[in-house]
mmCIF file of C-alpha atoms in Angstrom:
data_model
loop_
_atom_site.group_PDB
_atom_site.id
_atom_site.type_symbol
_atom_site.label_atom_id
_atom_site.label_comp_id
_atom_site.label_asym_id
_atom_site.label_seq_id
_atom_site.Cartn_x
_atom_site.Cartn_y
_atom_site.Cartn_z
ATOM 1 C CA MET A 1 -14.113 -15.582 19.809
ATOM 2 C CA ILE A 2 -14.053 -17.929 22.994
ATOM 3 C CA VAL A 3 -11.154 -19.652 25.113
ATOM 4 C CA GLU A 4 -11.563 -22.911 25.959
ATOM 5 C CA TYR A 5 -9.482 -24.142 29.101
ATOM 6 C CA ILE A 6 -8.880 -27.981 29.305
ATOM 7 C CA ARG A 7 -7.166 -29.147 32.595
ATOM 8 C CA TYR A 8 -5.782 -32.805 32.571
ATOM 9 C CA ARG A 9 -3.930 -33.960 35.760
ATOM 10 C CA ILE A 10 -1.030 -36.390 34.313
ATOM 11 C CA ALA A 11 0.911 -38.923 35.949
ATOM 12 C CA GLU A 12 5.109 -38.590 35.359
ATOM 13 C CA PRO A 13 4.821 -41.653 33.586
ATOM 14 C CA GLN A 14 2.970 -41.155 31.093
ATOM 15 C CA ARG A 15 4.039 -36.966 30.428
ATOM 16 C CA ALA A 16 6.542 -37.610 27.304
ATOM 17 C CA ALA A 17 3.678 -39.930 25.673
ATOM 18 C CA PHE A 18 1.101 -37.068 26.664
ATOM 19 C CA GLU A 19 2.614 -34.279 24.733
ATOM 20 C CA ALA A 20 3.780 -36.294 21.782
ATOM 21 C CA ALA A 21 0.449 -37.334 21.525
ATOM 22 C CA TYR A 22 -0.557 -33.187 21.536
ATOM 23 C CA LEU A 23 2.212 -32.881 18.790
ATOM 24 C CA ARG A 24 0.639 -35.140 16.616
ATOM 25 C CA ALA A 25 -2.624 -34.086 17.163
ATOM 26 C CA ALA A 26 -1.853 -30.292 16.717
ATOM 27 C CA GLY A 27 -1.629 -31.219 13.039
ATOM 28 C CA PRO A 28 -5.183 -31.868 12.820
ATOM 29 C CA LEU A 29 -6.099 -28.933 14.997
ATOM 30 C CA GLY A 30 -4.151 -26.447 13.108
ATOM 31 C CA ALA A 31 -5.992 -27.332 9.990
ATOM 32 C CA ALA A 32 -9.115 -26.643 11.528
ATOM 33 C CA GLU A 33 -10.337 -23.043 10.129
ATOM 34 C CA GLN A 34 -12.478 -22.756 13.466
ATOM 35 C CA CYS A 35 -9.575 -22.917 15.361
ATOM 36 C CA VAL A 36 -7.582 -19.369 16.017
ATOM 37 C CA ASP A 37 -4.882 -20.736 18.319
ATOM 38 C CA TYR A 38 -3.578 -23.058 21.012
ATOM 39 C CA GLU A 39 -1.017 -24.264 23.427
ATOM 40 C CA LEU A 40 -0.219 -26.787 26.509
ATOM 41 C CA ALA A 41 1.569 -25.872 29.555
ATOM 42 C CA ARG A 42 2.930 -27.589 31.888
ATOM 43 C CA CYS A 43 2.717 -26.390 35.594
ATOM 44 C CA THR A 44 5.999 -25.795 36.875
ATOM 45 C CA GLU A 45 5.257 -26.294 40.457
ATOM 46 C CA ASP A 46 3.369 -29.064 39.951
ATOM 47 C CA PRO A 47 4.073 -31.054 36.629
ATOM 48 C CA SER A 48 1.569 -33.112 36.434
ATOM 49 C CA ALA A 49 -1.020 -30.558 36.048
ATOM 50 C CA TYR A 50 -1.194 -29.302 31.938
ATOM 51 C CA VAL A 51 -3.631 -26.827 30.751
ATOM 52 C CA LEU A 52 -4.645 -27.134 27.059
ATOM 53 C CA ARG A 53 -5.727 -23.250 25.962
ATOM 54 C CA ILE A 54 -7.132 -23.212 22.658
ATOM 55 C CA ARG A 55 -9.224 -20.093 21.016
ATOM 56 C CA TRP A 56 -12.231 -20.590 18.984
ATOM 57 C CA THR A 57 -14.156 -18.264 16.778
ATOM 58 C CA SER A 58 -16.701 -19.210 18.673
ATOM 59 C CA ALA A 59 -18.398 -21.672 20.946
ATOM 60 C CA GLU A 60 -20.482 -22.878 18.340
ATOM 61 C CA ASP A 61 -17.935 -23.242 15.876
ATOM 62 C CA HIS A 62 -15.853 -25.601 18.346
ATOM 63 C CA LEU A 63 -19.203 -27.513 18.961
ATOM 64 C CA GLY A 64 -21.143 -27.563 15.644
ATOM 65 C CA GLY A 65 -18.480 -27.296 13.634
ATOM 66 C CA PHE A 66 -15.018 -28.875 14.367
ATOM 67 C CA ARG A 67 -16.250 -31.515 16.485
ATOM 68 C CA LYS A 68 -18.982 -32.283 13.729
ATOM 69 C CA GLY A 69 -15.919 -31.961 11.101
ATOM 70 C CA GLU A 70 -13.939 -34.689 9.318
ATOM 71 C CA LEU A 71 -10.358 -33.301 11.149
ATOM 72 C CA PHE A 72 -12.112 -34.101 14.765
ATOM 73 C CA ALA A 73 -11.522 -37.510 14.160
ATOM 74 C CA ALA A 74 -7.888 -37.570 13.699
ATOM 75 C CA PHE A 75 -7.442 -34.961 16.632
ATOM 76 C CA PHE A 76 -9.429 -37.132 19.085
ATOM 77 C CA ALA A 77 -7.670 -40.740 18.130
ATOM 78 C CA GLU A 78 -4.566 -39.093 19.776
ATOM 79 C CA ILE A 79 -6.097 -37.473 22.860
ATOM 80 C CA LYS A 80 -8.497 -40.253 23.227
ATOM 81 C CA PRO A 81 -6.115 -42.111 26.014
ATOM 82 C CA TYR A 82 -5.812 -39.440 28.044
ATOM 83 C CA VAL A 83 -9.705 -38.023 27.956
ATOM 84 C CA GLU A 84 -10.336 -39.835 31.797
ATOM 85 C CA SER A 85 -7.189 -37.402 33.011
ATOM 86 C CA ILE A 86 -9.459 -34.366 32.443
ATOM 87 C CA GLU A 87 -10.015 -31.902 35.431
ATOM 88 C CA GLU A 88 -12.179 -29.395 33.737
ATOM 89 C CA MET A 89 -12.889 -28.491 30.401
ATOM 90 C CA ARG A 90 -14.771 -25.110 29.993
ATOM 91 C CA HIS A 91 -15.719 -22.406 27.555
ATOM 92 C CA TYR A 92 -14.409 -18.983 28.866
ATOM 93 C CA GLU A 93 -15.651 -15.269 27.415
ATOM 94 C CA VAL A 94 -12.865 -12.910 27.425
ATOM 95 C CA THR A 95 -13.593 -9.755 28.582
ATOM 96 C CA ALA A 96 -12.722 -6.148 28.093
ATOM 97 C CA VAL A 97 -9.596 -6.553 30.822
ATOM 98 C CA GLU A 98 -6.803 -7.506 28.201
ATOM 99 C CA GLY A 99 -3.116 -5.561 27.603
ATOM 100 C CA LYS A 100 0.325 -6.628 27.191
ATOM 101 C CA GLY A 101 3.234 -5.887 29.665
ATOM 102 C CA GLY A 102 6.265 -3.720 29.125
ATOM 103 C CA SER A 103 8.690 -6.147 27.947
ATOM 104 C CA THR A 104 7.792 -5.658 24.329
ATOM 105 C CA PRO A 105 7.541 -2.064 23.230
ATOM 106 C CA THR A 106 4.497 -1.220 20.929
ATOM 107 C CA LEU A 107 4.899 -0.500 17.090
ATOM 108 C CA TYR A 108 4.247 2.714 18.023
ATOM 109 C CA GLU A 109 7.016 3.032 20.714
ATOM 110 C CA TRP A 110 9.497 0.890 18.451
ATOM 111 C CA ALA A 111 8.759 3.497 15.231
ATOM 112 C CA GLY A 112 9.524 6.593 17.837
ATOM 113 C CA GLY A 113 6.188 7.398 19.274
ATOM 114 C CA ALA A 114 4.426 10.858 17.779
ATOM 115 C CA ALA A 115 7.144 12.157 16.514
ATOM 116 C CA ALA A 116 8.202 9.711 13.946
ATOM 117 C CA PHE A 117 4.288 9.242 12.694
ATOM 118 C CA ASP A 118 3.891 12.856 12.180
ATOM 119 C CA ARG A 119 7.844 13.007 10.515
ATOM 120 C CA LEU A 120 7.112 10.606 8.263
ATOM 121 C CA PHE A 121 3.556 11.580 7.051
ATOM 122 C CA THR A 122 4.624 15.267 6.922
ATOM 123 C CA ARG A 123 7.602 14.375 4.636
ATOM 124 C CA PHE A 124 5.121 11.996 2.576
ATOM 125 C CA TYR A 125 2.742 14.411 1.789
ATOM 126 C CA GLU A 126 5.899 17.217 0.623
ATOM 127 C CA ARG A 127 6.653 14.575 -2.092
ATOM 128 C CA VAL A 128 2.821 13.978 -2.915
ATOM 129 C CA PRO A 129 2.263 16.653 -4.939
ATOM 130 C CA GLU A 130 5.760 16.554 -7.282
ATOM 131 C CA ASP A 131 4.481 12.467 -7.617
ATOM 132 C CA GLU A 132 2.311 12.409 -11.516
ATOM 133 C CA ILE A 133 0.822 9.330 -10.452
ATOM 134 C CA LEU A 134 -0.347 10.516 -6.845
ATOM 135 C CA ALA A 135 -0.614 14.009 -6.855
ATOM 136 C CA PRO A 136 -4.357 13.883 -8.973
ATOM 137 C CA VAL A 137 -5.444 11.984 -5.420
ATOM 138 C CA PHE A 138 -4.267 14.434 -2.846
ATOM 139 C CA ALA A 139 -5.324 17.710 -5.318
ATOM 140 C CA GLY A 140 -7.049 20.312 -2.778
ATOM 141 C CA MET A 141 -5.853 18.604 0.056
ATOM 142 C CA ASP A 142 -6.717 19.546 3.873
ATOM 143 C CA PRO A 143 -3.781 21.144 5.235
ATOM 144 C CA GLN A 144 -4.321 18.640 8.162
ATOM 145 C CA HIS A 145 -4.495 15.669 6.354
ATOM 146 C CA ALA A 146 -0.539 14.936 7.474
ATOM 147 C CA ARG A 147 -1.000 14.979 10.710
ATOM 148 C CA HIS A 148 -4.838 13.086 10.682
ATOM 149 C CA VAL A 149 -2.996 10.359 9.048
ATOM 150 C CA ALA A 150 0.289 10.382 11.086
ATOM 151 C CA ALA A 151 -2.512 9.956 14.306
ATOM 152 C CA TRP A 152 -4.192 6.906 12.316
ATOM 153 C CA LEU A 153 -1.331 5.244 12.087
ATOM 154 C CA GLY A 154 0.347 5.952 15.229
ATOM 155 C CA GLU A 155 -2.997 4.427 17.274
ATOM 156 C CA VAL A 156 -3.194 1.281 14.588
ATOM 157 C CA PHE A 157 0.353 0.620 16.318
ATOM 158 C CA GLY A 158 0.032 0.760 19.537
ATOM 159 C CA GLY A 159 -0.137 4.677 20.145
ATOM 160 C CA PRO A 160 -3.084 6.473 21.646
ATOM 161 C CA ALA A 161 -6.555 6.212 20.605
ATOM 162 C CA ARG A 162 -6.443 9.815 19.130
ATOM 163 C CA TYR A 163 -8.010 9.170 15.938
ATOM 164 C CA SER A 164 -10.464 7.033 17.505
ATOM 165 C CA THR A 165 -11.788 9.430 19.745
ATOM 166 C CA GLU A 166 -10.959 13.052 18.229
ATOM 167 C CA LEU A 167 -11.666 12.257 14.905
ATOM 168 C CA GLY A 168 -14.158 9.516 13.991
ATOM 169 C CA GLY A 169 -12.705 6.339 14.007
ATOM 170 C CA HIS A 170 -12.338 3.442 11.631
ATOM 171 C CA ARG A 171 -15.695 4.154 9.983
ATOM 172 C CA HIS A 172 -14.628 8.536 9.276
ATOM 173 C CA MET A 173 -11.549 6.576 7.872
ATOM 174 C CA ALA A 174 -13.284 4.569 5.446
ATOM 175 C CA SER A 175 -15.657 7.144 4.383
ATOM 176 C CA ARG A 176 -12.896 9.163 3.716
ATOM 177 C CA HIS A 177 -12.123 7.257 0.486
ATOM 178 C CA LEU A 178 -15.954 6.843 -1.035
ATOM 179 C CA GLY A 179 -16.115 7.951 -4.804
ATOM 180 C CA ARG A 180 -12.426 8.472 -5.099
ATOM 181 C CA GLY A 181 -11.611 5.981 -7.857
ATOM 182 C CA VAL A 182 -8.316 4.817 -6.903
ATOM 183 C CA THR A 183 -6.353 3.132 -8.824
ATOM 184 C CA GLU A 184 -3.874 0.215 -8.910
ATOM 185 C CA GLN A 185 -1.388 2.083 -9.850
ATOM 186 C CA GLN A 186 -1.963 4.907 -7.418
ATOM 187 C CA ARG A 187 -2.842 2.262 -4.652
ATOM 188 C CA SER A 188 0.702 0.571 -4.833
ATOM 189 C CA ARG A 189 2.715 4.069 -5.862
ATOM 190 C CA TRP A 190 1.571 5.089 -2.046
ATOM 191 C CA VAL A 191 2.977 1.883 -0.727
ATOM 192 C CA ALA A 192 6.205 2.478 -2.363
ATOM 193 C CA LEU A 193 6.669 6.170 -1.636
ATOM 194 C CA LEU A 194 5.744 5.625 1.782
ATOM 195 C CA LEU A 195 8.303 2.985 1.961
ATOM 196 C CA ASP A 196 10.734 5.387 0.682
ATOM 197 C CA THR A 197 10.145 7.918 3.083
ATOM 198 C CA ALA A 198 10.219 6.030 6.133
ATOM 199 C CA ASP A 199 13.725 4.947 4.587
ATOM 200 C CA GLU A 200 14.410 8.826 4.586
ATOM 201 C CA VAL A 201 13.292 10.133 7.684
ATOM 202 C CA GLY A 202 14.882 7.435 9.736
ATOM 203 C CA LEU A 203 12.029 4.843 10.724
ATOM 204 C CA PRO A 204 13.765 1.580 12.124
ATOM 205 C CA ALA A 205 15.110 -0.456 9.312
ATOM 206 C CA ASP A 206 15.182 -3.681 11.383
ATOM 207 C CA PRO A 207 12.740 -6.802 8.897
ATOM 208 C CA GLU A 208 10.269 -7.149 12.133
ATOM 209 C CA PHE A 209 9.334 -3.484 12.064
ATOM 210 C CA ARG A 210 9.307 -3.131 8.166
ATOM 211 C CA GLY A 211 7.860 -6.431 7.565
ATOM 212 C CA VAL A 212 4.839 -5.425 10.159
ATOM 213 C CA LEU A 213 4.917 -2.159 8.339
ATOM 214 C CA ALA A 214 4.965 -3.251 4.601
ATOM 215 C CA TYR A 215 1.881 -5.522 5.651
ATOM 216 C CA TYR A 216 -0.263 -3.558 7.224
ATOM 217 C CA LEU A 217 0.254 -0.718 4.072
ATOM 218 C CA GLU A 218 -0.886 -3.706 1.791
ATOM 219 C CA TRP A 219 -3.908 -4.622 3.989
ATOM 220 C CA GLY A 220 -4.624 -0.598 4.932
ATOM 221 C CA THR A 221 -4.319 0.473 1.064
ATOM 222 C CA ARG A 222 -6.255 -2.721 -0.727
ATOM 223 C CA MET A 223 -9.302 -1.727 2.033
ATOM 224 C CA ALA A 224 -8.987 1.630 0.542
ATOM 225 C CA LEU A 225 -8.903 0.766 -2.844
ATOM 226 C CA ILE A 226 -12.446 -1.068 -2.408
ATOM 227 C CA TYR A 227 -14.174 1.876 -0.107
ATOM 228 C CA SER A 228 -13.140 3.803 -3.331
ATOM 229 C CA GLY A 229 -14.469 2.058 -6.014
ATOM 230 C CA PRO A 230 -17.745 1.843 -7.619
ATOM 231 C CA ASN A 231 -19.711 -0.946 -5.573
ATOM 232 C CA PRO A 232 -18.161 -0.412 -2.093
ATOM 233 C CA PRO A 233 -19.489 -2.346 1.077
ATOM 234 C CA PRO A 234 -21.136 -0.971 4.188
ATOM 235 C CA LEU A 235 -19.269 1.333 6.111
ATOM 236 C CA PRO A 236 -17.592 -0.317 9.164
ATOM 237 C CA GLU A 237 -18.451 -0.518 12.602
ATOM 238 C CA THR A 238 -15.753 -2.279 13.606
ATOM 239 C CA PRO A 239 -13.638 -0.386 15.813
ATOM 240 C CA MET A 240 -10.263 0.875 14.708
ATOM 241 C CA PRO A 241 -7.400 -2.127 13.396
ATOM 242 C CA ARG A 242 -5.042 -2.661 15.958
ATOM 243 C CA TRP A 243 -1.917 -4.269 14.626
ATOM 244 C CA ASP A 244 1.045 -5.666 16.464
ATOM 245 C CA TRP A 245 4.742 -7.543 16.302
ATOM 246 C CA GLY A 246 4.494 -11.058 13.752
ATOM 247 C CA ILE A 247 0.975 -11.785 11.889
ATOM 248 C CA THR A 248 -1.821 -10.903 14.120
ATOM 249 C CA PRO A 249 -5.642 -10.273 13.368
ATOM 250 C CA PRO A 250 -6.162 -6.766 12.816
ATOM 251 C CA TYR A 251 -9.039 -6.090 15.115
ATOM 252 C CA ARG A 252 -9.173 -6.822 18.919
ATOM 253 C CA GLY A 253 -12.182 -8.313 20.406
#
């Protein structure tokens, strides 16, 4: 991941046209597979100063992919009149210093913290032995399994790094599915029963939280299905997935 910053100095008579040009240029920019996201900001203290921030998958993808691709011509045609107004155009690497402020709670906090995830998975795994589809999958289950899965989802949703520091992280979770031969019926039943249990134990029912929860469960169980199959990929070396409000990539960094 690389971040490009382009700083403009735009005089007052041109500002409306400049912003309109970037609204049009956003079409081809947003369609580029090399572009992660973008944002044009205007300075409040000095309205002639603008900063365009674009996150690219890599500097090489930007310079050798987007700029040499068919979408660049349409993008550049819109912003070409303002190239001479550029004061800076550089790529920056993201450092380890990042985070969120306290204005928006994490999914973990919104759900109710550790107690909510423990309650969810304790009740869920109480129901599993009574379910004819899931019972065979969890026969002989470790007594600590519910606690471990609660730690996993809690960390994924922004809580303490318990699973990665105490239980082996992403690689370990994937390894627990190797050779288990989970079926699509079992996968989809796991999701349905967990969502039903979320209602039973009183997890937040707002559509924003439940939308992210359902989205994660679909992603996570489909990854489990792949690792449990006859030809699993290599175990992941990636960090723990991290999910947030809205649609975001499952990994940071």
